[in-house]
Amino acid sequence: MKVLEAIGLSKVYNPRHSWLGRSGREPGLTAIDGVSLSIAPGENAALIGESGSGKSTLARLLLGLEKPTFGRVRYRGIDYTDLRMKDMRGIRSKLQMVFQNSYAAFNPMFTVAQIIDEPLRNYDCDSVEMRTQRIREVLEQVGLAASTAHKYPHELSGGQLQRVGIGRALALRPELIVCDEPFSSLDVTIRKQMVTLLQELKDQLGLSYLFISHDLSLVQRFCDSVTVLQRGRIAERYSSVHLLKHSSHPYTRQLLAAVPIQHPAQRKTPLQVQSNHY
Amino acid sequence: MSGIKNNYGIRLGLVIVLAYGLIALFAPWLAPADPLHVQMSHKLELPSWSYPLGTDHLGRCVLSRLIYGTRTSLLYTLAVLASVFAISIPVGLIAGYAGGRIDQAIMRLIDVLLAFPSLILSLAITAMLGPSMPNLLLSFAAVWWAGYARVIRSVVLQIRSRDYIQAAIASGSSHGTIMVRHILRNAARPILVLASVEVGTILLAIAGLSFLGLGAQPPVPEWGVMLSDSRPYMQTEPRLLLYPGIAIMIAVLGFNLVGEGLREQRKDARAA
Ligand SMILES: Nc1ncnc2c1ncn2[C@@H]1O[C@H](COP(=O)(O)OP(=O)(O)OP(=O)(O)O)[C@@H](O)[C@H]1O
Ligand SMILES: [Mg+2]
């Protein structure tokens, strides 16, 4: 059974329905438009697409962090689209995320230990010793020294922060981790280390990944299937990344032609396909 | 450059505020006489050894009234600040966090309240409820929370859009936990700065309304009351107005220096 299944997901931002104000609806911004997607156990799925194509939005919808405007999401056949925050707890622990911008992804007032502790204390790990033990375990899994536990995010490097992010996602022993461009701010060597780390964790723990990336060479090495997102819609989908290079879709060809970039900010010329969308 | 200048400003402000705080705290030991003790035989005396700043129209020790007045003013300022924040923090937090219709409804209410000049509105409410200090407090809280709630909401909105809030949701934290542990904790510092910038304004407003007879009531030693008591003697004994006037001025200066200094520091810290 699929770990995750999305059917006809759409997300429209800002459809104003103010009362006392203007009446009627304004058309909002359609960030995601009828996307269906599924991820099998142990699969490394990739999601690619240019900046603003809706990758992060889709990730938030899949994890139930935001409610879709239309469509359903299911975890192992259980529909959790309409579940309320507290009813989703069980499923949340199975679906975790590593966030795109590691600096904004951590409460600056929390130490690393508190960051990893947050999911633990929410899931009935009542004993402090058990939680401390688990924090130590997780730090070791992601290759961080035990002394990191008492540091604050601003005291860590980008690579270390990304490891903390992975650690937080691992804490609850999830089945699927969505990695939203986890390495876009890291240099090439550290990027390689992180890929190795994710691969090791996958082998040890039998995880599935949804890997969001700009870096197609990385995707081609690391992932099984690939979905190409364009302006909130699926442009193409391949069950094997190796088929990607044979694509005749103009948008995909353009993505392939773009030189792998270190960081979106360093990109000199944006892709031309949807310039009206910025 | 400006950092150093502000540093002096904030230090001077802190010294003033601390001095007022100590005076308020140790008023009974510092005051040479009972601020309420009326002695008609000693009225309107010039400064002397027993009355360092002279006496007022009822023969009360002016210095003692000033010293006890510090206590009254600071206490009421704190009370107003506390009650204003007791309303504006939860309201701003909920509006910013919940968003949608709740936010819109709250914001409309705030817009309406802010459309009135706040001082005149609290004046009207106090006049309606009857002039007394508790009523003044109530009217301040009822009117002034709106502006604060709006600022707090915008701080909350900013924090709410950070990824760590999404991460907290993904971690299974409840709305309450997120609002308190993540949002309020990170909003605390900007809220504190906001408070410190506004203390002077509140202090001034309290003295102003007391002067108009709507706040503290005679014979309570309070700077605004002292001003209004001395008004008939403006021509003959202008010093009686001068003393509370200076006390108010220095207090407001001190609080403003601290507030502005903190605000500048925050701006610098954010720019860095
Ligand atoms: N909370 C929001 N409110 C309104 N619009 C939003 C919101 N989040 C995203 N959008 C819009 O949705 C579109 C898709 O954004 P999204 O962040 O999902 O893109 P992305 O593919 O992750 O881009 P990037 O590669 O730069 O991270 C953008 O046009 C964005 O402005
Ligand atoms: Mg993104």
XYZ file of C-alpha atoms in Angstrom, chain B:
272
model
C 28.593 56.317 15.965
C 24.883 56.398 16.570
C 25.231 53.245 18.646
C 27.461 55.055 21.124
C 25.208 58.084 21.256
C 22.168 55.942 21.905
C 24.101 54.096 24.501
C 24.590 57.314 26.477
C 20.942 58.170 25.995
C 19.776 54.814 27.202
C 22.152 54.950 30.177
C 20.950 58.382 31.226
C 17.378 57.144 30.802
C 18.067 54.080 32.918
C 19.613 56.206 35.676
C 16.527 58.457 35.725
C 14.094 55.553 35.700
C 16.047 53.747 38.407
C 16.151 56.915 40.545
C 12.386 57.363 40.242
C 11.889 53.711 41.055
C 14.002 53.981 44.209
C 12.239 57.184 45.255
C 8.884 55.491 44.806
C 10.032 52.426 46.729
C 11.547 54.297 49.664
C 9.081 57.203 49.766
C 8.231 56.764 53.480
C 11.921 57.021 54.407
C 12.797 59.810 52.022
C 9.873 62.149 52.614
C 10.595 64.647 55.386
C 6.927 64.978 56.401
C 3.508 63.405 56.020
C 2.266 64.398 52.523
C -1.331 64.587 53.765
C -0.729 66.601 56.915
C -2.618 69.898 56.610
C -1.342 72.919 58.572
C -3.178 76.038 57.633
C -0.823 78.071 59.834
C 2.058 77.110 57.526
C 0.409 77.608 54.131
C 2.353 78.830 51.098
C 5.682 78.984 52.934
C 8.940 79.444 51.086
C 11.564 76.679 51.203
C 13.085 76.204 54.633
C 14.999 73.528 56.548
C 11.853 71.763 57.670
C 10.118 72.181 54.277
C 12.902 71.979 51.621
C 10.546 72.967 48.794
C 8.148 74.998 50.894
C 4.468 74.264 51.545
C 1.334 74.398 49.410
C -1.937 76.234 49.916
C -2.920 73.849 52.713
C 0.467 73.995 54.428
C 1.484 70.505 53.257
C 5.138 69.681 52.585
C 5.629 69.997 48.810
C 8.729 67.787 48.694
C 6.935 64.997 50.529
C 3.978 65.280 48.159
C 6.333 65.104 45.173
C 8.057 62.018 46.576
C 4.810 60.226 47.307
C 3.558 61.455 43.947
C 6.331 59.425 42.299
C 4.919 56.364 43.930
C 1.363 57.133 42.774
C 2.392 57.960 39.210
C 4.627 54.921 38.691
C 2.134 52.591 40.292
C -0.727 53.776 38.108
C 1.423 53.818 35.004
C 2.392 50.217 35.658
C -1.212 49.293 36.368
C -2.374 50.891 33.119
C 0.423 49.223 31.170
C -0.389 45.854 32.709
C -4.099 46.101 32.001
C -3.517 47.371 28.452
C -1.229 44.428 27.746
C -3.524 41.990 29.510
C -6.013 42.757 26.738
C -3.795 43.540 23.765
C -1.430 40.564 23.979
C -4.076 37.825 23.840
C -6.136 39.752 21.270
C -3.155 40.493 19.022
C -1.895 36.940 19.404
C -5.197 35.374 18.483
C -5.867 37.745 15.584
C -2.417 37.192 14.093
C -2.357 33.464 14.672
C -5.906 32.538 13.746
C -6.140 34.803 10.710
C -9.224 34.667 8.502
C -12.543 35.898 9.805
C -11.519 36.093 13.443
C -8.669 38.360 12.434
C -10.889 40.467 10.214
C -13.523 40.936 12.908
C -10.913 41.956 15.481
C -9.215 44.315 13.069
C -12.464 46.095 12.212
C -13.139 46.639 15.918
C -9.628 48.005 16.340
C -10.035 50.298 13.339
C -13.202 51.717 14.842
C -11.546 52.322 18.198
C -8.506 53.911 16.612
C -10.675 56.254 14.567
C -11.345 58.168 17.816
C -8.611 60.231 19.454
C -7.721 57.895 22.305
C -7.189 60.517 25.001
C -10.561 62.124 24.356
C -12.261 58.751 24.309
C -10.796 57.731 27.659
C -11.701 61.168 28.956
C -15.294 60.644 27.915
C -15.438 57.173 29.443
C -13.977 58.390 32.745
C -16.385 61.301 32.855
C -19.246 58.895 32.241
C -18.162 56.340 34.877
C -17.383 59.068 37.391
C -13.913 60.445 38.028
C -11.751 58.098 40.079
C -8.473 56.331 39.619
C -9.891 52.816 39.065
C -12.250 54.219 36.445
C -9.388 56.002 34.763
C -7.511 52.710 34.654
C -10.516 51.012 33.138
C -10.993 53.690 30.502
C -7.334 53.572 29.516
C -7.380 49.815 29.190
C -10.635 49.912 27.220
C -9.284 52.409 24.706
C -5.558 51.938 24.478
C -5.387 48.196 23.966
C -6.435 48.632 20.344
C -3.271 50.275 19.060
C -1.096 47.807 20.935
C -3.081 44.834 19.730
C -2.545 45.980 16.169
C 1.209 46.238 16.582
C 1.378 42.915 18.423
C -0.653 41.295 15.676
C 1.818 42.456 13.061
C 4.707 41.068 15.119
C 2.820 37.782 15.436
C 2.087 37.670 11.702
C 5.766 38.041 10.974
C 6.757 35.220 13.307
C 3.894 33.024 12.204
C 5.174 32.907 8.629
C 8.517 31.401 9.665
C 9.189 27.785 8.867
C 9.671 26.852 12.497
C 5.967 27.322 13.041
C 5.291 24.792 10.261
C 7.896 22.562 11.852
C 6.118 22.834 15.192
C 2.837 21.806 13.577
C 4.601 18.879 11.924
C 5.974 17.977 15.362
C 2.431 17.570 16.623
C 2.414 20.648 18.859
C -0.972 22.133 19.688
C -2.084 25.652 18.792
C -1.699 26.699 22.414
C 1.849 25.392 22.616
C 2.763 27.087 19.362
C 1.276 30.412 20.410
C 3.046 30.435 23.747
C 6.309 28.546 23.248
C 7.086 29.728 19.753
C 5.249 32.937 18.969
C 4.935 34.688 22.304
C 8.493 33.856 23.282
C 9.842 35.367 20.108
C 7.457 38.311 20.278
C 8.352 39.113 23.898
C 11.283 41.327 23.044
C 9.523 43.547 20.466
C 6.538 43.801 22.821
C 8.822 44.895 25.640
C 10.358 47.547 23.414
C 6.885 48.719 22.470
C 5.971 48.978 26.142
C 9.081 50.936 27.028
C 8.470 53.437 24.238
C 4.955 54.079 25.495
C 5.493 54.307 29.262
C 6.232 58.040 29.046
C 3.075 58.706 27.055
C 0.940 56.831 29.558
C 2.519 58.600 32.509
C 1.847 61.944 30.882
C -1.742 61.023 30.070
C -2.414 59.943 33.658
C -1.024 63.204 35.008
C -3.022 65.115 32.392
C -6.318 63.496 33.289
C -5.617 63.883 37.006
C -4.964 67.561 36.361
C -8.385 67.766 34.733
C -9.864 66.167 37.834
C -10.664 62.855 36.157
C -7.936 60.689 37.645
C -6.427 60.709 41.104
C -8.574 62.766 43.457
C -7.283 65.245 46.026
C -5.836 64.926 48.594
C -3.934 61.979 47.025
C -0.375 63.089 46.366
C -0.088 62.901 42.582
C 1.702 65.213 40.167
C -1.365 66.085 38.091
C -3.393 66.753 41.231
C -0.586 68.969 42.563
C -0.636 70.941 39.334
C -4.357 71.532 39.446
C -4.238 72.361 43.192
C -1.647 75.031 42.503
C -3.367 76.561 39.526
C -5.051 79.384 41.490
C -1.567 80.453 42.641
C -0.027 80.510 39.182
C 0.673 84.243 39.385
C 1.832 84.524 42.982
C 3.550 81.167 43.577
C 4.610 79.803 40.161
C 7.165 77.471 41.822
C 4.269 75.315 43.040
C 3.491 74.457 39.422
C 7.100 74.212 38.475
C 7.970 71.364 40.866
C 5.453 68.762 39.661
C 5.967 69.992 36.097
C 9.685 69.260 36.299
C 9.067 65.921 38.009
C 6.786 64.880 35.153
C 9.120 66.185 32.491
C 12.184 64.346 33.801
C 10.217 61.133 34.285
C 8.873 61.219 30.723
C 12.341 62.063 29.420
C 13.842 59.109 31.282
C 11.273 56.605 30.016
C 11.486 57.937 26.466
C 15.283 57.735 26.440
C 15.135 54.117 27.522
C 12.364 53.304 25.054
C 13.992 54.989 22.090
C 17.355 53.484 22.999
C 15.899 49.989 23.107
C 14.130 50.556 19.825
C 17.283 51.762 18.117
C 19.242 48.827 19.475
C 16.640 46.462 18.133
C 16.787 48.101 14.742
C 20.581 47.822 14.721
C 20.410 44.198 15.798
C 17.980 43.433 13.019
C 20.045 45.281 10.434
C 23.192 43.381 11.460
